[in-house]
PDB file of C-alpha atoms in Angstrom:
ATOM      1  CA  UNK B   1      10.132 -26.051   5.669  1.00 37.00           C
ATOM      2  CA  UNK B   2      13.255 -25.650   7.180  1.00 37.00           C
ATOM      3  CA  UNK B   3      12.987 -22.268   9.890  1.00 36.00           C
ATOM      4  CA  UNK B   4      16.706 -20.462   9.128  1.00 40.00           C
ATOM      5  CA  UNK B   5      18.034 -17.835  11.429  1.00 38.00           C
ATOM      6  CA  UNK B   6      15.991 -15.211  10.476  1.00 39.00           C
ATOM      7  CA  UNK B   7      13.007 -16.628  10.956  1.00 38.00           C
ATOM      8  CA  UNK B   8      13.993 -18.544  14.363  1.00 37.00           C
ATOM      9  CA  UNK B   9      14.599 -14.979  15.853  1.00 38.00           C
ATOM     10  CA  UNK B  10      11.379 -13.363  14.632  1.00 37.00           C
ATOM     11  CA  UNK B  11       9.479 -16.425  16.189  1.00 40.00           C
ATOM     12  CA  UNK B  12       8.689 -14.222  19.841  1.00 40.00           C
ATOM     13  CA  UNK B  13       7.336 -11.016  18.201  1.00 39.00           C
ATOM     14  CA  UNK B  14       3.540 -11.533  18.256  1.00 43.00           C
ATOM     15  CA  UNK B  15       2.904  -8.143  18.149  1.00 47.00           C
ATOM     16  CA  UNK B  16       2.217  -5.967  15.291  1.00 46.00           C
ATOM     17  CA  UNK B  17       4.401  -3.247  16.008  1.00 45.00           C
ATOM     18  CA  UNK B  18       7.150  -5.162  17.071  1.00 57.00           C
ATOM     19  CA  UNK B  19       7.112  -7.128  13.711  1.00 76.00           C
ATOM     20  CA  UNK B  20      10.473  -6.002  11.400  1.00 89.00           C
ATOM     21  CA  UNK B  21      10.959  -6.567   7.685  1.00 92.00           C
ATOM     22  CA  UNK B  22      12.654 -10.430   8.533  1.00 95.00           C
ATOM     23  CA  UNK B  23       9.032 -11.231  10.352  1.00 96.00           C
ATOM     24  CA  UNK B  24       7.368 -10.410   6.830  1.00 97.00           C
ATOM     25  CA  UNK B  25       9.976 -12.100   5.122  1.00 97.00           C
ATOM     26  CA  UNK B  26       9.748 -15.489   6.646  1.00 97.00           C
ATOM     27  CA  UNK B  27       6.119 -15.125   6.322  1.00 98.00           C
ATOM     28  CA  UNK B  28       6.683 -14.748   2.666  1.00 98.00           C
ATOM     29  CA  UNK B  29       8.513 -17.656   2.583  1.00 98.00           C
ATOM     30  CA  UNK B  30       6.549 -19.685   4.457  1.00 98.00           C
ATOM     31  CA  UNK B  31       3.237 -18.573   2.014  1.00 98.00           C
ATOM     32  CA  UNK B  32       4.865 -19.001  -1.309  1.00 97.00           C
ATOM     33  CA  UNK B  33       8.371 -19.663  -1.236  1.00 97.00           C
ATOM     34  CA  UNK B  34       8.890 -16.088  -0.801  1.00 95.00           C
ATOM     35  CA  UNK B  35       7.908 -15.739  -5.061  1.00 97.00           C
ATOM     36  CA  UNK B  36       6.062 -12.218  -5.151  1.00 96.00           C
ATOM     37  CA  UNK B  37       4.754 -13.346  -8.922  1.00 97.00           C
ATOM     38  CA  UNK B  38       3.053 -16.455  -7.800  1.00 97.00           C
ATOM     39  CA  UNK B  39      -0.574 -17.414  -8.944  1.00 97.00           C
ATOM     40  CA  UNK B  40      -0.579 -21.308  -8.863  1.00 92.00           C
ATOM     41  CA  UNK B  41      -3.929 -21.304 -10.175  1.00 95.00           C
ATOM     42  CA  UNK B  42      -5.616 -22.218  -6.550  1.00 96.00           C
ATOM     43  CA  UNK B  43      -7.518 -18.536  -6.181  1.00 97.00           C
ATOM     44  CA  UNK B  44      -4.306 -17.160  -3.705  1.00 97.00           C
ATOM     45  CA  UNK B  45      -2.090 -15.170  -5.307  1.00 98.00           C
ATOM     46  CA  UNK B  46       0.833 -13.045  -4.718  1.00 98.00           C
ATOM     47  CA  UNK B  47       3.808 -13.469  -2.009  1.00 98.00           C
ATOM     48  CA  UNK B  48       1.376 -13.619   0.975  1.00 98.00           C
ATOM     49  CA  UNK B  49      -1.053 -15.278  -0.522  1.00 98.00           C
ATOM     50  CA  UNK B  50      -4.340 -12.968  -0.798  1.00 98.00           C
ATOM     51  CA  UNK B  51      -7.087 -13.690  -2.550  1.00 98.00           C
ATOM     52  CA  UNK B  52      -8.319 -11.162  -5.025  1.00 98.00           C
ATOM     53  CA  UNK B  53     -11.562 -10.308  -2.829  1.00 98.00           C
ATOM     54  CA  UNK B  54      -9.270  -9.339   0.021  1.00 98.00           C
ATOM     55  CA  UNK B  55      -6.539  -7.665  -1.964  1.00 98.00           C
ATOM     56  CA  UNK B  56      -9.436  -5.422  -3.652  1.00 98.00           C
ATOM     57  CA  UNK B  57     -10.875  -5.041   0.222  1.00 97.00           C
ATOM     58  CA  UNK B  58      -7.799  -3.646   0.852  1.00 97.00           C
ATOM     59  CA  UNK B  59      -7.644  -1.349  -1.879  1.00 97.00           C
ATOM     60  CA  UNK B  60      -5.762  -3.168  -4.394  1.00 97.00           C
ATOM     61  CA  UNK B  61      -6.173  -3.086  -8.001  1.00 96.00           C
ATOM     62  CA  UNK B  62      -5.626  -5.867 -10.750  1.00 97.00           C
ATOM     63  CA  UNK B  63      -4.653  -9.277  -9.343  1.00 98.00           C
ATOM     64  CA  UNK B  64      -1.834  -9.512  -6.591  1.00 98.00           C
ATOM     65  CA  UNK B  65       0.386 -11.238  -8.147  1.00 98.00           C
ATOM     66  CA  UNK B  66       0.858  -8.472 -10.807  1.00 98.00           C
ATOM     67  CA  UNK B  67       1.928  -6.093  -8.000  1.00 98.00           C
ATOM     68  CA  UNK B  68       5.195  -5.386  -6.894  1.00 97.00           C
ATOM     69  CA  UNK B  69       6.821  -7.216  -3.586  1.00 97.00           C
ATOM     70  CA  UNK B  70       7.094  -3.594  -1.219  1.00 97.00           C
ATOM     71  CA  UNK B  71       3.160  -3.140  -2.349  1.00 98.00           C
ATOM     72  CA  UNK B  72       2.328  -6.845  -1.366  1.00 98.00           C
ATOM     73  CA  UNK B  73       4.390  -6.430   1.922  1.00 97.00           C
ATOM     74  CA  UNK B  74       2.218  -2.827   2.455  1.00 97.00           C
ATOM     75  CA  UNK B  75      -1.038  -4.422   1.828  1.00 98.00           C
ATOM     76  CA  UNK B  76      -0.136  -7.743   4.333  1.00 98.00           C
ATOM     77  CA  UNK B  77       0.690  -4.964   6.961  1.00 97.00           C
ATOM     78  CA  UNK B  78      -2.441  -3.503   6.480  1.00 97.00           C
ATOM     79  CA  UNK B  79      -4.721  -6.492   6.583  1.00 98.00           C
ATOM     80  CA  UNK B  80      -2.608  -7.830   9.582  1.00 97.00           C
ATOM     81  CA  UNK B  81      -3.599  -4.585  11.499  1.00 97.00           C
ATOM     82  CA  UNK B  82      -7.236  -4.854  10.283  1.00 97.00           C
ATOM     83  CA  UNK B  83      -7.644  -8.988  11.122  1.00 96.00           C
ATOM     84  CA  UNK B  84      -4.721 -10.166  12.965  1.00 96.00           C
ATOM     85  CA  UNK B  85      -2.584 -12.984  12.000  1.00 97.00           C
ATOM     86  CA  UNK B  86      -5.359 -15.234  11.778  1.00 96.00           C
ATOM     87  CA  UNK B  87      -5.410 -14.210   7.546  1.00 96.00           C
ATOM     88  CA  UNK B  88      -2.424 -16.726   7.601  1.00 97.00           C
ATOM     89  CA  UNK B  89      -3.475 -19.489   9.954  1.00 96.00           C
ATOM     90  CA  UNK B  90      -0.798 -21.872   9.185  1.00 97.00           C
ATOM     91  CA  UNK B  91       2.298 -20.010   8.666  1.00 97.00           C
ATOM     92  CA  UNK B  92       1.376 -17.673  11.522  1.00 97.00           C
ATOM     93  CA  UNK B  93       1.391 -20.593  13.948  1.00 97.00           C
ATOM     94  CA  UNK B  94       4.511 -22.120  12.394  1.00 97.00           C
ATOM     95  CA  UNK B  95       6.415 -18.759  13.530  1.00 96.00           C
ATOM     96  CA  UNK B  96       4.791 -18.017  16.449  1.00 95.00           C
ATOM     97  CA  UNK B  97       3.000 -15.171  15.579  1.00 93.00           C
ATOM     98  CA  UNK B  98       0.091 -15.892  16.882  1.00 86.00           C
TER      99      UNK B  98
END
C-alpha cells in the first residue's frame, strides 16, 4: 500500500481528538480500499472493517456494509474512543496511530 500525502501527514496524530477526517480516511483505505459497501465474505464488513458483533455493540443495525460511509466513519469514532486503535491492529501501526 502505497502511503500518499494525506496519509503521510496524519501519521503523528495518535491522539483521538487530534484525529481529522484525512486520519479516518487513510484508515479506510488502508482497511478496505476505502469501499464503504465491502463484505468479502471473511465475517468484516464495511469500510473499517467491523464485524457484525461489534457494529451491533455499538449500536448498529443490519450488517455494516449496508450502512452509509458518514455512519461507518461515526461508529469507527465511537469504538476508537471506547477501545483505542488497537480494533485495527495493522493499519493502525502502518500510520502511526498507535
Amino acid at each position: 500500500l502505497a502511503i500518499g500525502g494525506a496519509v503521510a501527514a496524519t501519521m503523528s496524530m495518535p491522539a483521538a481528538n487530534a484525529v481529522d477526517g484525512a486520519t479516518w480516511d487513510a484508515l479506510a483505505q488502508c482497511e478496505s480500499g476505502g469501499n464503504w459497501s465491502i463484505n468479502t465474505g471473511n465475517g468484516f464488513y464495511g469500510m473499517y472493517q467491523f464485524t457484525l458483533e461489534t457494529w451491533q455493540s455499538l449500536g448498529g443495525t443490519g450488517y455494516p456494509h449496508e450502512a452509509d460511509a458518514a455512519t461507518q466513519t461515526a461508529m469507527a469514532k465511537k469504538l476508537q474512543a471506547q477501545s483505542g486503535w488497537g480494533q485495527w491492529p495493522g493499519c493502525a501501526d502502518k500510520l502511526g496511530l498507535r
